[in-house]
XYZ file of C-alpha atoms in Angstrom:
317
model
C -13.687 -13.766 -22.322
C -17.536 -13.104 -23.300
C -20.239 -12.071 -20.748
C -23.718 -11.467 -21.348
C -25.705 -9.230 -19.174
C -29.199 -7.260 -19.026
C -30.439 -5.266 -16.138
C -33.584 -6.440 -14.651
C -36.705 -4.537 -13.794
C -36.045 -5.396 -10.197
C -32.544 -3.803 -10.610
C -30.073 -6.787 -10.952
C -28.170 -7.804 -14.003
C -29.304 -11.244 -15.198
C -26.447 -13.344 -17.315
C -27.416 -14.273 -20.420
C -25.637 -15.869 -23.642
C -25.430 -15.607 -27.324
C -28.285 -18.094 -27.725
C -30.629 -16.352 -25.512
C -29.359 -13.198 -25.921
C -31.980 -10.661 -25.890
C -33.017 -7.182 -26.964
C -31.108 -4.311 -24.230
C -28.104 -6.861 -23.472
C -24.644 -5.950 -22.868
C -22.171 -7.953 -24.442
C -18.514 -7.444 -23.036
C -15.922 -8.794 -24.335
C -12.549 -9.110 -23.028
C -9.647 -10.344 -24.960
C -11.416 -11.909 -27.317
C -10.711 -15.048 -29.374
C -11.265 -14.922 -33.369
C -14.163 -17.459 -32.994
C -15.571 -15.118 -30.239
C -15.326 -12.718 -32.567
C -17.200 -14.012 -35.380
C -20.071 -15.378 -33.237
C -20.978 -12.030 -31.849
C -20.747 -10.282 -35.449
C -22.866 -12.833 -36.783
C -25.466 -12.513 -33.844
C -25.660 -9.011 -33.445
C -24.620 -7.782 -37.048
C -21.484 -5.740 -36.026
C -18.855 -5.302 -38.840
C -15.934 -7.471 -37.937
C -13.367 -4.554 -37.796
C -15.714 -2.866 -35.089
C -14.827 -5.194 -33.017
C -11.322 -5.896 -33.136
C -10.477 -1.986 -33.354
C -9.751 -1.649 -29.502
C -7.540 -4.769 -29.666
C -4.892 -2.456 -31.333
C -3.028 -0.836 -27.933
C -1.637 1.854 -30.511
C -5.383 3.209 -31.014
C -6.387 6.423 -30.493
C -9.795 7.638 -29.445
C -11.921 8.788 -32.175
C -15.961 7.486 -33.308
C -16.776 5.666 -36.189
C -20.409 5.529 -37.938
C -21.660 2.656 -39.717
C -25.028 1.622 -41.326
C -26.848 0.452 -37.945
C -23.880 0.818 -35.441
C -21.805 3.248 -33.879
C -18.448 2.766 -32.373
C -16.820 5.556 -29.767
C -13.711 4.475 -28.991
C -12.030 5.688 -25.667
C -8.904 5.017 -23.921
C -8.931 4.463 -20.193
C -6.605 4.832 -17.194
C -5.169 1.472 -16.490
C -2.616 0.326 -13.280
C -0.434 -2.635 -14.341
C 1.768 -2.586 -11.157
C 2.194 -0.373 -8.453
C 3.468 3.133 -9.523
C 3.078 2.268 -13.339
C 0.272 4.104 -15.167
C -1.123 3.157 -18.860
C -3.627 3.589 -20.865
C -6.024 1.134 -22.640
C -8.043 1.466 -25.885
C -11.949 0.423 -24.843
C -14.669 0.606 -27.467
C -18.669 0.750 -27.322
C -20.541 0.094 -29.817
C -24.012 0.624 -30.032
C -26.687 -1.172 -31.876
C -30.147 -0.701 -32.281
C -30.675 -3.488 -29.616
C -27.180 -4.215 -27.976
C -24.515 -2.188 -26.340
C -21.230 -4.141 -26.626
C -17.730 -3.353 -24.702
C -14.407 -4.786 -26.157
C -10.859 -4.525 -24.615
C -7.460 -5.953 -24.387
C -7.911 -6.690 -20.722
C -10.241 -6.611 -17.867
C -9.792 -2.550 -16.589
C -11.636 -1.411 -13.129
C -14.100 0.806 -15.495
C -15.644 -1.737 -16.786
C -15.166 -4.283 -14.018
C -17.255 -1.242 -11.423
C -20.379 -1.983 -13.361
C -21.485 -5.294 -11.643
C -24.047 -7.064 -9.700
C -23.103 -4.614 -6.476
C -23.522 -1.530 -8.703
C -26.299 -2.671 -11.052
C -29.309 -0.269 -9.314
C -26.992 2.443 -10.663
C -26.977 1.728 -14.452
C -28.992 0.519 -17.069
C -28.152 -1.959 -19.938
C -31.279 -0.950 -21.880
C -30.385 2.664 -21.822
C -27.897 2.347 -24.332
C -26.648 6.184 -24.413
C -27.349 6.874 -20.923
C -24.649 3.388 -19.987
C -22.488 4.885 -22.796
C -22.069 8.239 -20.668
C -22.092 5.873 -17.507
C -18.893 4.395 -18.309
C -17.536 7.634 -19.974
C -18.188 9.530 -16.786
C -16.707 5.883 -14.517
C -13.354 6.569 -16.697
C -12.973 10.328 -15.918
C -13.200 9.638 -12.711
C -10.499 6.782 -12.372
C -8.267 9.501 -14.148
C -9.093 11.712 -11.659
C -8.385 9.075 -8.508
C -5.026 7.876 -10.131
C -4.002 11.638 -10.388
C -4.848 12.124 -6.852
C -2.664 8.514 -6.524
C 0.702 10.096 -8.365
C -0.056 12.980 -6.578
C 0.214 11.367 -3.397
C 3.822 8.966 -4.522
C 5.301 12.008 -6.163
C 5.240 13.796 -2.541
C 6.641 10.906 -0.910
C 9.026 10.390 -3.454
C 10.013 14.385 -2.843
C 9.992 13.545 1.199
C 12.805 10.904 0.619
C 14.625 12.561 -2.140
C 15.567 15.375 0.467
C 16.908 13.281 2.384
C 19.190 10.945 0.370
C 19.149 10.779 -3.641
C 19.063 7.151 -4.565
C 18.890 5.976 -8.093
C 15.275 3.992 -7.452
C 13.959 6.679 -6.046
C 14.765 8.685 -9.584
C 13.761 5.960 -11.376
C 10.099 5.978 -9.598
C 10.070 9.963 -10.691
C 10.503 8.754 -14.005
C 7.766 6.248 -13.999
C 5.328 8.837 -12.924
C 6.192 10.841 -15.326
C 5.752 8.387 -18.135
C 2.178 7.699 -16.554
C 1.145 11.319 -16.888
C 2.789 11.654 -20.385
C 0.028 8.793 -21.280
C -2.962 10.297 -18.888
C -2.093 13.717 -20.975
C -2.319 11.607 -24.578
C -5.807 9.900 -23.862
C -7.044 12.659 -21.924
C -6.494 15.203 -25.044
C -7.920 12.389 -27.489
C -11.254 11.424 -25.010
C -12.017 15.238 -25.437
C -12.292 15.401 -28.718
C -14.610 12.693 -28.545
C -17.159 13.898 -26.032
C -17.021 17.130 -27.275
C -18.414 15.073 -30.844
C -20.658 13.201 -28.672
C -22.298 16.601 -27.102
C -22.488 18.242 -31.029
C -24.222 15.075 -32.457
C -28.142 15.522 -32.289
C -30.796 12.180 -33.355
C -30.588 11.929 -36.737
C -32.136 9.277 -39.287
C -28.400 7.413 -39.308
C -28.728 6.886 -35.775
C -32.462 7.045 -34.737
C -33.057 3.800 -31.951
C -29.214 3.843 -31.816
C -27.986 6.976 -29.925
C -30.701 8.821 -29.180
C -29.642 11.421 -26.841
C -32.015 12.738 -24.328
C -32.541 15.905 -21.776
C -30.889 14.023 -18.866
C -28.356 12.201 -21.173
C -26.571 15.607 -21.953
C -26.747 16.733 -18.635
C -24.863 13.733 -17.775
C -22.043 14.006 -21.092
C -21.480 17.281 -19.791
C -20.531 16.327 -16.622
C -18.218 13.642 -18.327
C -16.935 16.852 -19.970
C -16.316 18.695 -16.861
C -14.556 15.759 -15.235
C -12.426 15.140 -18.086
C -11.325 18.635 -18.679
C -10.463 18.909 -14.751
C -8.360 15.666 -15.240
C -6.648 17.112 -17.564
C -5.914 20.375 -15.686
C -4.430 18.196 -12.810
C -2.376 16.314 -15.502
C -0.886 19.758 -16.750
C 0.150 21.305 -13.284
C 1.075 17.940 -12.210
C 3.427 17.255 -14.875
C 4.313 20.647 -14.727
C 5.733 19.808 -11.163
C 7.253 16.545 -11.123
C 8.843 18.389 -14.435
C 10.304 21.520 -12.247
C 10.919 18.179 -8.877
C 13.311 16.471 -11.530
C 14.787 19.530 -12.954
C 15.282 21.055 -9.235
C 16.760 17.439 -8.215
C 19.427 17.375 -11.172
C 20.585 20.651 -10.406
C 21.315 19.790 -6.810
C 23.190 16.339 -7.612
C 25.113 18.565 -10.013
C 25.569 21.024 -7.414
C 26.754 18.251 -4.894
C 29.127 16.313 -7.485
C 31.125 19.782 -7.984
C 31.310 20.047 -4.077
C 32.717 16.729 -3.844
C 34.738 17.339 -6.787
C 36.105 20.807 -5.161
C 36.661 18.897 -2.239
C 38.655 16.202 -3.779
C 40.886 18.555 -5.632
C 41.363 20.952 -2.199
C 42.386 17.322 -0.331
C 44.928 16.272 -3.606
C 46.589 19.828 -2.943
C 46.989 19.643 0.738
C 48.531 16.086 0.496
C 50.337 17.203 -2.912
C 52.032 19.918 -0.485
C 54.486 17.153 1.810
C 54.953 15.191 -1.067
C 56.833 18.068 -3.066
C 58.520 19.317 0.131
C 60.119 15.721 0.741
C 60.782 15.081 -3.126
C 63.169 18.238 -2.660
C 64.680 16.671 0.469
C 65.246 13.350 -1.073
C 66.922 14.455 -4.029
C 70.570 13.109 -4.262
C 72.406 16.340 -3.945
C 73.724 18.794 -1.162
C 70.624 19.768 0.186
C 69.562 21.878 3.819
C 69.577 20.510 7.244
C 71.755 17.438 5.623
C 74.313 17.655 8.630
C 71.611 18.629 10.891
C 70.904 16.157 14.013
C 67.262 17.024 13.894
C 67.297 17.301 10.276
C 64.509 14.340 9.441
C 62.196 16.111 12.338
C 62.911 19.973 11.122
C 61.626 18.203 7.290
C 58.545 16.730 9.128
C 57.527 20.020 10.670
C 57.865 22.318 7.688
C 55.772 19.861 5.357
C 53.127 19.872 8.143
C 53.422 23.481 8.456
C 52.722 23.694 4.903
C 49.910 21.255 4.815
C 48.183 23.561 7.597
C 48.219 26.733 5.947
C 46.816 25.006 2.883
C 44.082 23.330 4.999
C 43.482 26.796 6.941
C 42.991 28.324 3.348
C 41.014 26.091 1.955
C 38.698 26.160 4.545
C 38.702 29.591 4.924
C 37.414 29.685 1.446
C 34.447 26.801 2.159
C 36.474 24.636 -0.033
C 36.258 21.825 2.689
């Protein structure tokens, strides 16, 4: 998918396309097709492998120069169903006339810059929409942190009451969400912090110039990002401790059944051995004994009692 915007003096984003694309556009790109690919290289002069570098899900953030582009490459939170986190690669490059997005898939930090929103960003201001989205991805870390947050404490609410396997399972998904929050997080810092070092330069004069209010605003990208990944640490940190707490109390419980099973195999072993010596084929007591059968009976439940009364009495039951 290719769209082709440019924010209008009377604050609306006008669509445009390749053939009347104009000078402060934004071109995102979305899944792209290889002829999509080489139109907008041959329109706007982007190398070829600037473009297709956040179609690889493996990449990691990092920025890459060339002679009349730049290319920061970010990963941002994505939610493919409900209670499964991920991460996506999404690059901007900058040009000395376009800013262009490209991404595997359509992510709500991109999709938030639209008509509705457009009095709150500029395509023209190439850094300042740069830190724009930047800032827009920090902050859907920071809501789906508040999100697993939120599920890990209802997940903790029905775990103590009954331990079910999905209910595990959903733990572990969490878990895998923040492992990949923690990864991007850790990368995307590394990048802004490059971002706040670099300074207007001859390479990059008309392409990133960075103004007054432009820093103020990458610095608050850096203060959201580095509280996102504060929240990741103590939250992994506890639904690390939740999982490790919950394993020791299944293993608790399966020794308590297990005591229990082995206190019950006793207290039934106990008649079992009592009438194995009454049924044996030799001379044995009570054999001429009217009430012999009965006086059998009461002895093996005799037995069985005291075993039950010690058992107990020793919280084996």
């Amino acid at each position: 998918m290719l769209e082709i915007f440019k924010s209008s003096e009377s604050g609306h984003l006008e669509k445009l396309t390749l053939k009347t694309l104009e000078k402060g556009a934004w071109i995102n790109i979305i899944d792209p097709t290889p002829y999509e690919l080489k139109e907008v290289s041959a329109v706007t002069d982007v190398e070829p492998d600037f473009l297709r570098s956040a179609l690889d899900e493996e990449e990691r953030s990092h920025i890459d120069v060339e002679d009349d582009s730049i290319m920061i490459l970010t990963n941002v939170p994505i939610v493919y169903e409900e209670e499964s986190y991920d991460t996506l690669p999404l690059s901007v490059i900058l040009t000395r006339k376009y800013i262009i997005t490209v991404c595997l898939e359509e992510t709500p930090v991109i999709s938030s810059f639209n008509e509705r929103t457009a009095r709150l960003f500029h395509t023209y201001k190439k850094t300042q929409f740069l830190f724009e989205i930047l800032y827009r991805s920090a902050t859907f870390f920071l809501r789906y942190l508040r999100q697993i947050n939120k599920l890990s404490e209802e997940i903790e609410d029905q775990l103590r009451e009954s331990m079910r396997n999905n209910d595990i399972l959903r733990l572990m998904s969490l878990q895998k969400g923040l492992t990949y929050f923690n990864a991007a997080l850790r990368a995307n810092d590394a990048v802004l912090e490059k971002l706040l070092r670099i300074r207007t330069g001859r390479s990059l004069e008309g392409i990133l110039d960075i103004y007054e209010e432009d820093e103020e605003l990458l610095e608050d990208v850096i203060i959201e990002n580095k509280q996102a990944r504060e929240m990741v640490d103590m939250y992994s940190q506890i639904l690390s401790q939740m999982a490790d707490i919950f394993s020791s109390i299944i293993a608790n419980n399966q020794n308590m059944v297990m005591k229990f099973l082995a206190a019950v195999t006793i207290v039934i072993a106990v008649p079992t051995v009592i009438a194995s010596f009454f049924g044996m084929n030799v001379p044995v007591p009570f054999e001429g004994y009217p009430y012999g059968f009965p006086a059998v009976v009461f002895i093996a439940t005799l037995a069985s009692g005291m075993a039950v009364y010690y058992f107990w009495k020793n919280r084996m039951f």
